Coordinates of C-alpha atoms in Angstrom, one line a residue:
M1 CA -19.2 -11.5 0.8
E2 CA -17.4 -12.9 3.9
K3 CA -15.5 -15.3 1.6
K4 CA -14.3 -12.4 -0.5
A5 CA -13.5 -10.4 2.6
G6 CA -11.6 -13.4 4.0
A7 CA -9.6 -13.7 0.9
Y8 CA -8.8 -10.0 0.9
L9 CA -7.8 -10.0 4.6
K10 CA -5.7 -13.1 4.2
G11 CA -3.7 -11.4 1.4
A12 CA -3.6 -8.1 3.3
T13 CA -2.3 -9.9 6.4
I14 CA 0.4 -11.7 4.5
L15 CA 1.6 -8.5 2.8
A16 CA 1.5 -6.5 6.0
A17 CA 3.5 -9.1 7.9
A18 CA 6.0 -9.3 5.1
G19 CA 6.3 -5.6 4.9
I20 CA 6.9 -5.2 8.7
L21 CA 9.5 -8.0 8.7
S22 CA 11.3 -6.4 5.7
R23 CA 11.3 -3.1 7.4
L24 CA 12.8 -4.6 10.6
L25 CA 15.5 -6.4 8.5
G26 CA 16.2 -3.0 6.9
L27 CA 16.8 -1.5 10.4
F28 CA 19.2 -4.4 11.2
F29 CA 21.1 -3.5 8.0
K30 CA 21.5 0.2 8.6
V31 CA 22.9 -0.1 12.2
P32 CA 26.0 -2.3 11.4
L33 CA 26.5 -0.6 8.1
Y34 CA 26.9 2.8 9.9
Y35 CA 29.7 1.4 12.1
L36 CA 31.4 -0.2 9.1
I37 CA 31.5 2.7 6.7
G38 CA 31.1 5.7 9.0
S39 CA 29.4 9.0 8.2
Y40 CA 31.4 9.6 5.0
G41 CA 30.4 6.2 3.6
N42 CA 26.9 6.7 4.8
G43 CA 26.6 9.9 2.8
I44 CA 27.8 8.1 -0.3
F45 CA 25.3 5.3 0.4
Y46 CA 22.3 7.6 0.6
N47 CA 23.3 9.7 -2.4
V48 CA 23.4 6.5 -4.6
T49 CA 20.3 4.9 -3.2
N50 CA 18.3 8.2 -3.6
I51 CA 18.9 8.4 -7.3
Y52 CA 18.3 4.6 -7.5
N53 CA 14.9 5.0 -5.8
L54 CA 14.0 7.9 -8.1
L55 CA 14.6 5.7 -11.1
L56 CA 12.6 2.9 -9.6
M57 CA 9.5 5.0 -8.9
V58 CA 7.7 4.1 -12.2
S59 CA 8.5 0.4 -12.1
T60 CA 7.8 -0.2 -8.4
V61 CA 4.8 2.1 -7.9
G62 CA 2.7 2.8 -10.9
L63 CA 3.1 -0.1 -13.2
P64 CA 2.6 -2.9 -10.6
V65 CA -0.7 -1.3 -9.5
A66 CA -1.7 -1.0 -13.2
I67 CA -0.9 -4.7 -13.8
S68 CA -2.7 -5.9 -10.7
K69 CA -5.8 -3.9 -11.6
M70 CA -5.9 -5.0 -15.2
I71 CA -5.4 -8.6 -14.4
S72 CA -8.0 -8.7 -11.7
E73 CA -10.6 -7.0 -14.0
N74 CA -10.1 -9.7 -16.6
V75 CA -10.0 -12.6 -14.1
A76 CA -13.3 -11.4 -12.8
I77 CA -14.9 -11.9 -16.2
D78 CA -13.0 -15.2 -16.9
D79 CA -11.0 -13.6 -19.8
F80 CA -7.7 -15.4 -19.3
E81 CA -6.6 -14.7 -22.9
A82 CA -6.7 -11.0 -22.0
V83 CA -4.7 -11.8 -18.8
E84 CA -1.9 -13.3 -20.9
R85 CA -2.0 -10.3 -23.2
V86 CA -1.7 -7.9 -20.2
H87 CA 1.3 -9.9 -19.0
Q88 CA 3.0 -9.8 -22.4
V89 CA 2.5 -6.0 -22.8
S90 CA 3.6 -5.4 -19.2
F91 CA 6.7 -7.4 -19.7
Y92 CA 7.8 -5.3 -22.6
A93 CA 6.9 -2.0 -20.8
L94 CA 8.7 -2.9 -17.6
F95 CA 11.7 -4.4 -19.4
A96 CA 12.1 -1.1 -21.4
V97 CA 11.8 1.0 -18.2
G98 CA 14.2 -1.2 -16.3
F99 CA 16.8 -1.4 -19.1
I100 CA 16.8 2.3 -19.6
S101 CA 17.2 3.0 -15.9
S102 CA 20.1 0.5 -15.6
A103 CA 21.8 1.9 -18.7
I104 CA 21.6 5.4 -17.2
L105 CA 23.4 4.2 -14.1
M106 CA 25.9 1.9 -15.8
F107 CA 27.0 4.3 -18.6
G108 CA 26.3 7.6 -16.9
A109 CA 28.0 6.9 -13.6
Q110 CA 30.8 9.4 -14.2
A111 CA 28.5 12.0 -15.6
I112 CA 26.3 11.8 -12.5
I113 CA 29.3 12.3 -10.3
N114 CA 30.5 15.3 -12.3
M115 CA 27.0 16.8 -12.4
T116 CA 26.3 16.4 -8.7
G117 CA 29.8 17.0 -7.3
W118 CA 29.8 13.7 -5.4
P119 CA 33.1 12.1 -4.3
Q120 CA 34.8 9.9 -6.8
D121 CA 34.4 7.0 -4.3
S122 CA 30.8 7.0 -5.4
Y123 CA 31.7 5.5 -8.9
W124 CA 31.8 1.8 -7.9
S125 CA 28.7 2.1 -5.8
I126 CA 26.7 3.4 -8.8
I127 CA 28.2 0.6 -11.0
A128 CA 27.3 -2.0 -8.3
I129 CA 23.6 -1.0 -8.1
A130 CA 23.2 -0.4 -11.9
P131 CA 21.7 -3.8 -12.8
A132 CA 19.2 -3.5 -9.9
P133 CA 16.6 -1.3 -11.7
L134 CA 16.2 -3.9 -14.5
I135 CA 16.0 -6.8 -12.0
I136 CA 13.5 -5.1 -9.7
S137 CA 11.4 -4.0 -12.7
M138 CA 11.0 -7.7 -13.6
C139 CA 10.2 -8.5 -10.0
S140 CA 7.4 -5.8 -10.1
L141 CA 6.0 -7.5 -13.2
Y142 CA 5.5 -10.9 -11.5
R143 CA 4.3 -9.3 -8.2
G144 CA 1.7 -7.3 -10.0
Y145 CA 0.7 -10.5 -11.9
F146 CA 0.1 -12.5 -8.7
Q147 CA -1.6 -9.7 -6.9
G148 CA -4.1 -9.5 -9.8
F149 CA -5.0 -13.1 -8.9
Q150 CA -5.2 -12.0 -5.2
N151 CA -2.3 -14.4 -4.5
M152 CA 0.0 -12.5 -2.1
N153 CA 2.3 -15.4 -1.1
P154 CA 4.9 -15.0 -3.9
T155 CA 5.2 -11.3 -3.2
A156 CA 5.6 -11.8 0.5
V157 CA 8.1 -14.6 0.3
S158 CA 10.2 -12.9 -2.4
Q159 CA 10.3 -9.6 -0.3
I160 CA 11.5 -11.4 2.8
L161 CA 14.2 -13.4 1.0
E162 CA 15.3 -10.3 -0.9
Q163 CA 15.9 -8.5 2.3
I164 CA 17.7 -11.4 3.9
V165 CA 20.1 -11.6 1.0
R166 CA 20.5 -7.9 0.9
V167 CA 21.3 -7.6 4.6
A168 CA 23.6 -10.7 4.9
L169 CA 25.6 -10.1 1.7
G170 CA 25.6 -6.3 1.9
V171 CA 27.0 -6.3 5.5
F172 CA 29.6 -8.9 4.6
L173 CA 30.8 -7.1 1.4
A174 CA 30.8 -3.8 3.3
W175 CA 33.1 -5.3 5.9
L176 CA 35.3 -6.9 3.2
G177 CA 35.7 -3.5 1.4
A178 CA 35.9 -1.1 4.3
K179 CA 37.8 -3.1 6.9
A180 CA 39.6 -6.0 5.1
M181 CA 40.6 -3.9 2.1
N182 CA 40.6 -0.5 3.9
N183 CA 38.6 1.2 1.1
I184 CA 35.4 3.0 2.1
G185 CA 34.3 3.4 -1.5
L186 CA 34.5 -0.4 -2.1
G187 CA 32.8 -1.0 1.2
V188 CA 29.8 1.2 0.1
A189 CA 29.8 -0.5 -3.3
G190 CA 29.6 -3.9 -1.5
S191 CA 26.7 -2.8 0.6
V192 CA 24.6 -1.5 -2.3
F193 CA 25.5 -4.6 -4.3
G194 CA 23.5 -6.5 -1.7
A195 CA 20.3 -4.9 -3.2
T196 CA 21.2 -6.1 -6.6
A197 CA 21.9 -9.7 -5.4
G198 CA 18.7 -9.7 -3.2
G199 CA 16.7 -8.6 -6.2
L200 CA 18.1 -11.3 -8.4
V201 CA 17.2 -14.0 -5.8
A202 CA 13.7 -12.6 -5.5
L203 CA 13.3 -12.6 -9.4
L204 CA 14.3 -16.3 -9.6
I205 CA 11.8 -17.2 -6.9
L206 CA 9.0 -15.2 -8.6
F207 CA 9.8 -16.6 -12.0
Y208 CA 9.7 -20.2 -10.7
D209 CA 6.3 -19.5 -9.0
Y210 CA 5.0 -18.0 -12.2
R211 CA 6.0 -21.0 -14.3
V212 CA 4.2 -23.4 -11.8
F213 CA 1.1 -21.1 -11.7
H214 CA 1.0 -20.6 -15.4
K215 CA 0.9 -24.3 -16.2
K216 CA -2.3 -24.6 -14.1
L217 CA -3.7 -21.5 -15.7
V218 CA -3.1 -22.9 -19.2
A219 CA -5.0 -26.1 -18.3
Q220 CA -8.0 -24.1 -17.1
R221 CA -8.0 -22.0 -20.2
R222 CA -8.3 -25.1 -22.4
E223 CA -11.6 -25.9 -20.7
R224 CA -13.1 -22.4 -21.4
P225 CA -14.4 -21.0 -24.7
R226 CA -12.0 -18.5 -26.4
K227 CA -13.0 -14.8 -26.4
K228 CA -12.3 -12.1 -28.8
L229 CA -8.8 -10.7 -27.9
K230 CA -8.1 -7.0 -27.8
S231 CA -5.0 -5.6 -29.4
K232 CA -1.7 -5.0 -27.6
K233 CA -2.1 -1.3 -28.3
F234 CA -5.3 -1.3 -26.3
F235 CA -3.7 -2.9 -23.2
L236 CA -0.6 -0.6 -23.5
K237 CA -2.8 2.5 -23.6
R238 CA -4.7 1.3 -20.5
L239 CA -1.4 0.4 -18.7
V240 CA -0.1 3.9 -19.3
Y241 CA -3.4 5.5 -18.4
I242 CA -3.4 3.7 -15.0
A243 CA 0.3 3.9 -14.2
V244 CA 1.0 7.6 -14.9
P245 CA -1.5 9.1 -12.4
V246 CA -0.5 6.5 -9.7
T247 CA 3.1 7.3 -10.2
L248 CA 2.5 11.1 -10.1
T249 CA 0.5 10.7 -6.9
S250 CA 3.5 9.0 -5.2
A251 CA 5.9 11.5 -6.7
I252 CA 4.0 14.5 -5.3
V253 CA 4.0 13.0 -1.8
S254 CA 7.7 12.4 -2.0
L255 CA 8.2 16.0 -2.9
F256 CA 6.9 17.1 0.5
S257 CA 10.2 15.9 2.2
V258 CA 12.3 17.4 -0.5
F259 CA 10.6 20.8 0.0
D260 CA 11.2 20.6 3.8
S261 CA 14.8 19.8 3.3
S262 CA 15.3 22.8 1.1
I263 CA 13.7 25.4 3.4
Y264 CA 14.2 24.3 7.0
I265 CA 17.5 26.1 7.5
Q266 CA 16.2 29.4 6.2
R267 CA 12.8 29.2 8.0
L268 CA 14.2 28.0 11.3
A269 CA 16.7 30.8 11.1
A270 CA 13.8 33.2 10.8
A271 CA 12.5 31.6 14.1
G272 CA 15.9 32.4 15.8
I273 CA 17.4 28.9 15.6
E274 CA 21.0 28.4 14.4
K275 CA 22.0 26.1 11.6
V276 CA 23.5 23.3 13.8
T277 CA 20.5 23.2 16.1
A278 CA 18.1 23.2 13.1
T279 CA 20.0 20.3 11.5
I280 CA 19.8 18.3 14.8
M281 CA 16.0 19.0 14.9
M282 CA 15.7 17.8 11.3
G283 CA 17.6 14.6 12.2
D284 CA 15.3 13.9 15.1
L285 CA 12.3 14.5 12.8
G286 CA 13.8 11.9 10.4
N287 CA 14.1 9.4 13.2
A288 CA 10.4 10.0 14.1
E289 CA 9.4 9.4 10.5
I290 CA 11.2 6.0 10.6
L291 CA 9.0 5.0 13.5
I292 CA 5.7 6.2 12.0
N293 CA 6.6 4.4 8.8
I294 CA 6.0 1.0 10.7
P295 CA 2.2 1.4 10.9
L296 CA 2.3 3.0 7.4
V297 CA 3.7 -0.3 6.1
I298 CA 0.5 -1.9 7.2
S299 CA -1.8 0.5 5.4
G300 CA 0.4 0.5 2.3
N301 CA 0.2 -3.3 2.0
L302 CA -3.5 -3.3 2.8
A303 CA -4.0 -0.8 0.0
V304 CA -2.1 -3.1 -2.4
A305 CA -4.2 -6.0 -1.4
I306 CA -7.5 -4.2 -1.7
M307 CA -6.9 -3.0 -5.3
P308 CA -7.6 -6.4 -7.0
S309 CA -10.7 -7.0 -4.9
I310 CA -12.2 -3.6 -5.6
S311 CA -11.3 -3.8 -9.3
S312 CA -13.1 -7.2 -9.6
A313 CA -16.2 -6.0 -7.9
F314 CA -16.2 -2.9 -10.1
A315 CA -15.7 -4.9 -13.3
L316 CA -18.7 -7.1 -12.4
G317 CA -20.9 -4.1 -11.4
D318 CA -21.2 -5.5 -7.9
K319 CA -22.0 -2.2 -6.1
R320 CA -23.1 -3.7 -2.9
G321 CA -19.9 -5.9 -2.7
L322 CA -17.8 -2.8 -3.6
R323 CA -19.2 -0.8 -0.8
E324 CA -18.8 -3.6 1.7
M325 CA -15.2 -4.1 0.7
I326 CA -14.4 -0.4 1.1
N327 CA -16.1 -0.3 4.5
L328 CA -14.2 -3.4 5.6
A329 CA -10.9 -1.9 4.5
V330 CA -11.5 1.3 6.4
D331 CA -12.7 -0.5 9.5
L332 CA -9.6 -2.7 9.5
I333 CA -7.2 0.2 8.9
I334 CA -8.6 2.2 11.8
I335 CA -8.9 -0.9 14.1
V336 CA -5.2 -1.7 13.5
G337 CA -3.8 1.8 12.9
L338 CA -5.4 3.9 15.6
P339 CA -3.9 2.0 18.6
C340 CA -0.5 2.0 16.9
C341 CA -0.6 5.8 16.6
V342 CA -1.8 6.3 20.2
G343 CA 0.8 3.8 21.5
L344 CA 3.6 5.6 19.7
S345 CA 2.4 8.9 21.1
V346 CA 2.1 7.9 24.8
L347 CA 5.3 5.9 24.7
S348 CA 7.2 8.3 22.4
K349 CA 9.9 9.3 24.9
P350 CA 10.8 5.8 26.2
I351 CA 10.9 4.5 22.6
F352 CA 13.3 7.3 21.6
N353 CA 15.4 6.7 24.7
L354 CA 15.7 3.0 23.8
L355 CA 16.4 3.4 20.0
F356 CA 17.9 6.8 19.7
S357 CA 19.4 7.6 23.1
G358 CA 20.5 11.2 23.5
S359 CA 17.8 12.6 21.2
Q360 CA 16.8 16.0 22.4
Y361 CA 13.7 16.7 20.3
G362 CA 12.6 13.3 18.9
G363 CA 10.4 12.2 21.7
D364 CA 8.3 15.4 21.7
I365 CA 8.1 15.4 17.9
L366 CA 6.9 11.8 17.9
T367 CA 4.2 12.6 20.5
W368 CA 2.4 14.7 18.0
Y369 CA 3.6 13.3 14.7
A370 CA 2.1 9.9 15.6
Y371 CA -1.5 11.3 15.2
V372 CA -0.7 12.3 11.6
T373 CA -0.2 8.7 10.7
I374 CA -3.9 7.6 11.0
F375 CA -4.9 10.3 8.5
M376 CA -2.2 9.1 6.2
M377 CA -3.4 5.6 6.5
V378 CA -7.1 6.3 5.9
S379 CA -6.3 8.8 3.0
N380 CA -4.2 6.1 1.3
T381 CA -7.1 3.6 1.6
F382 CA -9.6 6.0 0.0
Q383 CA -7.0 6.8 -2.7
S384 CA -6.5 3.2 -3.6
A385 CA -10.3 2.6 -3.7
L386 CA -10.7 5.5 -6.1
Q387 CA -8.0 4.1 -8.3
G388 CA -9.7 0.7 -8.1
I389 CA -12.8 2.1 -9.7
D390 CA -10.9 3.9 -12.5
R391 CA -11.2 7.4 -10.9
F392 CA -7.4 8.1 -11.2
R393 CA -7.6 11.8 -11.7
F394 CA -9.4 12.7 -8.5
P395 CA -6.7 11.7 -6.1
L396 CA -4.4 13.9 -8.2
Y397 CA -6.8 16.8 -7.9
S398 CA -6.8 16.4 -4.1
L399 CA -3.0 16.1 -4.0
G400 CA -2.6 19.2 -6.1
V401 CA -4.5 21.3 -3.6
G402 CA -2.9 19.3 -0.7
A403 CA 0.6 20.2 -2.0
V404 CA -0.2 23.9 -1.9
I405 CA -1.6 23.6 1.6
R406 CA 1.4 21.6 2.7
M407 CA 4.1 23.9 1.3
V408 CA 2.4 27.2 2.3
S409 CA 1.6 26.0 5.9
S410 CA 5.1 24.5 6.4
W411 CA 6.7 27.7 5.2
I412 CA 4.6 29.8 7.6
F413 CA 4.6 27.5 10.7
M414 CA 8.4 26.9 10.7
G415 CA 9.1 30.6 10.8
I416 CA 7.0 31.0 14.0
P417 CA 9.4 30.7 17.0
S418 CA 6.9 28.9 19.3
I419 CA 6.3 26.3 16.6
N420 CA 9.7 26.0 14.8
I421 CA 10.4 22.3 13.6
Y422 CA 6.9 21.3 14.8
G423 CA 5.6 23.3 11.8
I424 CA 6.3 20.3 9.6
V425 CA 4.2 18.1 11.9
W426 CA 1.3 20.5 11.9
S427 CA 1.5 21.1 8.2
N428 CA 1.4 17.4 7.6
L429 CA -1.6 17.0 9.9
L430 CA -3.5 19.8 8.1
T431 CA -2.6 18.4 4.7
F432 CA -3.6 14.8 5.4
V433 CA -6.8 15.7 7.1
F434 CA -7.7 17.6 4.0
L435 CA -6.7 14.7 1.7
T436 CA -8.8 12.3 3.9
L437 CA -11.9 14.4 3.6
S438 CA -11.4 15.2 -0.1
N439 CA -10.8 11.6 -1.1
Y440 CA -13.8 10.5 1.0
Y441 CA -16.0 13.1 -0.8
Y442 CA -15.0 11.7 -4.2
L443 CA -15.4 8.1 -3.1
H444 CA -18.9 8.8 -1.7
R445 CA -19.8 10.6 -4.8
F446 CA -19.0 7.7 -7.1
T447 CA -19.8 4.7 -4.9
R448 CA -22.3 6.1 -2.4
V449 CA -20.2 4.5 0.3
S450 CA -20.8 5.9 3.8
I451 CA -18.6 5.7 6.8
D452 CA -20.2 4.6 10.1
V453 CA -19.5 7.6 12.4
I454 CA -20.6 5.6 15.5
Q455 CA -18.1 2.9 14.7
I456 CA -15.3 5.4 14.4
L457 CA -16.3 7.0 17.8
K458 CA -16.2 3.5 19.4
L459 CA -12.7 2.9 18.1
I460 CA -11.6 6.4 19.3
L461 CA -13.0 5.7 22.7
S462 CA -11.3 2.3 22.8
A463 CA -7.9 3.8 21.8
A464 CA -8.3 6.6 24.3
V465 CA -8.9 4.3 27.2
M466 CA -6.0 2.1 26.0
G467 CA -3.7 5.2 25.8
A468 CA -4.5 6.4 29.3
L469 CA -4.0 3.0 30.9
T470 CA -0.8 2.4 29.0
K471 CA 0.6 5.7 30.1
F472 CA -0.4 5.1 33.7
S473 CA 1.1 1.5 33.6
Y474 CA 4.4 2.7 32.2
D475 CA 4.7 5.5 34.8
A476 CA 3.8 3.2 37.7
L477 CA 6.0 0.3 36.6
G478 CA 8.9 2.7 35.8
M479 CA 9.2 3.5 39.5
I480 CA 10.1 -0.1 40.4
M481 CA 11.8 -1.6 37.4
P482 CA 14.1 -0.7 34.5
G483 CA 12.5 1.4 31.8
V484 CA 12.8 -1.2 29.0
I485 CA 11.0 -3.8 31.0
A486 CA 8.4 -1.2 32.1
M487 CA 7.8 -0.3 28.4
V488 CA 7.4 -3.9 27.3
L489 CA 4.9 -4.6 30.1
A490 CA 3.0 -1.4 29.2
I491 CA 2.7 -2.6 25.6
V492 CA 1.3 -5.9 26.9
V493 CA -1.3 -3.9 28.9
A494 CA -2.1 -1.8 25.8
V495 CA -2.8 -4.9 23.7
L496 CA -5.1 -6.5 26.3
V497 CA -7.0 -3.3 27.2
Y498 CA -7.6 -2.5 23.5
A499 CA -8.7 -6.0 22.7
V500 CA -11.3 -5.9 25.6
M501 CA -12.4 -2.4 24.7
V502 CA -13.2 -3.0 21.0
I503 CA -15.3 -6.0 22.1
L504 CA -17.1 -4.2 24.9
T505 CA -17.9 -1.2 22.7
G506 CA -19.0 -3.4 19.8
A507 CA -16.4 -1.9 17.5
L508 CA -15.1 -5.4 16.6
T509 CA -18.3 -6.8 15.2
P510 CA -18.9 -10.5 14.7
E511 CA -18.8 -9.9 10.9
I512 CA -15.4 -8.2 11.1
F513 CA -14.1 -10.8 13.5
R514 CA -15.1 -13.7 11.3
S515 CA -13.2 -12.2 8.4
I516 CA -9.9 -11.9 10.2
P517 CA -7.5 -14.7 9.4
G518 CA -6.7 -16.9 12.4
S519 CA -9.7 -15.6 14.4
G520 CA -10.5 -19.1 15.5
R521 CA -7.5 -19.0 17.8
V522 CA -8.9 -16.1 19.9
L523 CA -12.6 -17.1 19.5
P524 CA -12.8 -18.3 23.2
F525 CA -11.5 -15.0 24.5
Y526 CA -13.9 -13.1 22.2
N527 CA -16.9 -15.1 23.3
H528 CA -15.9 -14.8 27.0
V529 CA -15.9 -11.1 26.8
R530 CA -19.3 -11.2 25.0
M531 CA -20.8 -13.4 27.7
L532 CA -19.6 -10.9 30.3
M533 CA -21.6 -8.3 28.4
G534 CA -24.7 -10.6 28.4
K535 CA -24.4 -11.4 24.7
A536 CA -24.6 -14.8 23.0
K537 CA -21.6 -16.7 21.8
I538 CA -20.8 -16.7 18.1
T539 CA -19.2 -19.3 15.8
L540 CA -17.0 -18.9 12.8
E541 CA -19.8 -20.2 10.6
A542 CA -21.4 -17.6 8.3
P543 CA -24.8 -16.2 9.3
P544 CA -27.9 -17.4 7.6
E545 CA -28.1 -14.5 5.2
T546 CA -24.7 -15.2 3.9
E547 CA -25.4 -18.9 3.6
I548 CA -28.5 -18.1 1.5
Y549 CA -26.4 -15.8 -0.7
E550 CA -23.7 -18.4 -1.1
R551 CA -26.3 -21.1 -2.0
E552 CA -27.6 -18.8 -4.7
E553 CA -24.1 -18.3 -6.0
E554 CA -23.6 -22.1 -6.2
K555 CA -26.9 -22.4 -8.1
A556 CA -25.7 -19.7 -10.5
K557 CA -22.6 -21.7 -11.2
A558 CA -24.6 -24.9 -11.6
G559 CA -26.6 -23.5 -14.6
T560 CA -29.9 -22.2 -13.1
P561 CA -31.6 -19.2 -14.6
R562 CA -29.5 -17.0 -12.3
K563 CA -26.5 -18.4 -14.1
R564 CA -27.6 -16.8 -17.3
R565 CA -27.9 -13.4 -15.5
Y566 CA -24.4 -14.1 -14.0
D567 CA -23.0 -14.6 -17.5
I568 CA -24.8 -11.6 -18.8
N569 CA -23.2 -9.5 -16.0
K570 CA -19.8 -10.8 -16.9
T571 CA -20.3 -10.0 -20.6
H572 CA -21.6 -6.6 -19.7
A573 CA -18.6 -6.0 -17.4
A574 CA -16.2 -6.9 -20.2
E575 CA -17.9 -4.5 -22.5
K576 CA -17.8 -1.9 -19.8
I577 CA -14.0 -2.3 -19.4
S578 CA -13.6 -1.9 -23.2
R579 CA -15.7 1.2 -23.2
T580 CA -13.9 2.6 -20.2
A581 CA -10.6 2.4 -21.9
G582 CA -11.8 4.1 -25.1
T583 CA -11.0 7.8 -24.4
N584 CA -9.7 9.7 -21.4
A585 CA -13.0 11.6 -20.9
R586 CA -15.1 8.5 -21.0
R587 CA -12.7 6.6 -18.8
S588 CA -12.8 9.3 -16.2
G589 CA -16.6 9.1 -16.1
T590 CA -17.2 12.8 -16.6
G591 CA -20.0 12.4 -19.1
S592 CA -23.6 13.1 -18.2
S593 CA -26.0 10.4 -16.9
S594 CA -27.9 10.6 -20.3
Q595 CA -24.6 10.0 -22.2
R596 CA -23.8 7.0 -20.0
R597 CA -27.3 5.6 -20.6
Q598 CA -26.9 6.0 -24.3
S599 CA -23.6 4.1 -24.2
R600 CA -25.4 1.2 -22.7
Q601 CA -28.2 1.1 -25.3
P602 CA -26.6 -1.5 -27.6
D603 CA -26.3 -4.0 -24.7
R604 CA -30.1 -4.2 -24.1
P605 CA -31.2 -6.2 -27.1
K606 CA -28.4 -8.7 -26.4
R607 CA -29.7 -9.1 -22.8
R608 CA -33.2 -9.7 -23.9
S609 CA -32.1 -12.3 -26.4
D610 CA -30.0 -14.0 -23.8
R611 CA -33.0 -14.2 -21.4
S612 CA -35.2 -15.6 -24.0
G613 CA -32.7 -18.4 -24.7
K614 CA -32.2 -17.6 -28.4
D615 CA -28.5 -17.6 -28.0

């Protein structure tokens, strides 16, 4: 299991690092762009990118997840012919979605301007970004393909290079159009064309990686017996079945912000706040969301990385491995996410003074908004786990109720004078606490996974001590040195205190520590703290139980009797995937236990014949 966990954590770490770096590059892009094109150009830029992001939702959210899940399922049972069929069907589906989206932008640019009332300067910006949906759709195809094999390197490298090209070329073309040619419209068009060019570079890199990887895969396929191949219609139905609920889930969450934008003037007016002040408050809330999105990048990429691992364990019927993987993911999310949230809260005002100087409300908003983030992160993890075990409808059920809670509570809270703009913060907290509990209920129901409450309390204690000492350090250091230096030193204190606390409390167990990529570099520090606690040193080698388990796995692959059971499990898993995709009711697992036992009856004679060696 530790090998599987190590592979998952390695992929998750790569994606998280790439996501954070891409987000930072995005910040570097927005600052100079604002000074080049001004508020008017910025308005055009956001209008165009908003409709672009809307058209990309299907091809960048739902379909890549579906591709990754379907490929990982078939890789788990060594059905590489099915992997290729999934890739072919996905190519046609994503090409169609991307082509239609690009055509809407290319040939409907003037119609969009007329319908929305945007300035005519928006025309060339829409034309400049029109090829991007097709290009990014093809990027999503290859990223989902590699993620299905739990190979996150191509995705990470392509994301970083895409952002580098986007930033460098976008800023240069914005300067060329807005300053050299003195045309704001052309300057904005140049900035958005950076996204098109960056996507093209990423696509070329991904295609090259795919060609190299595919040659190796073809060589492996020749050495394996061919299996009966399902039709393209079968895979297309399953692709749609997975992609639609995943896309709807993301769409519902994105509607929360749209709802807030449409009611905040009216509701804050009911609280006695004028329009200009209300708009300033909303702007500070937006800046706070930029900051809380940084830890959310970590959870988002961890969720992407865990999907193939959970899908593989589910396809093989490895219930124990499935539960261990989910527990590991939750532990890792809280270990990483909780200190980020506490740190953003206790240092909210100095962070805002550094990044958004002059902000009147942002620091106070972030102080409370930061704690919403941890529930967002855990809820997203539970949601991805449910999707990994084919329970796509249940996150939608939770979100449907959550959307009602979110909109009603936001409407009520913002109209209360003593709460005002903080009503959005409290409604988000209420909503995501509900989503966390609801998704956990469904996950426990279908997998019997249980969260270790004592482990959670240890992490809360560690983060609380870290937060208190960080706040004290900043206040003390701020009296004798500049605020920026004091904040940097306070962050160093936070890292050291939290690292010691998670070891002292036992929250960072040896099993979790061994699974973290690069843990060998900090092993001396980890052992030193353990020795101070009177505990024995550990090594990076697996414990005896795991060694026995791995030896049994090696024997299984060498052809011992366990190998026959291993093959039977794979065959049974393949048949289970086929049955699961038969009808929506059966796929959702709503049938009774007796019905499910009946559906497995035809497999039993085959298992007995296999065990008797007749085949």
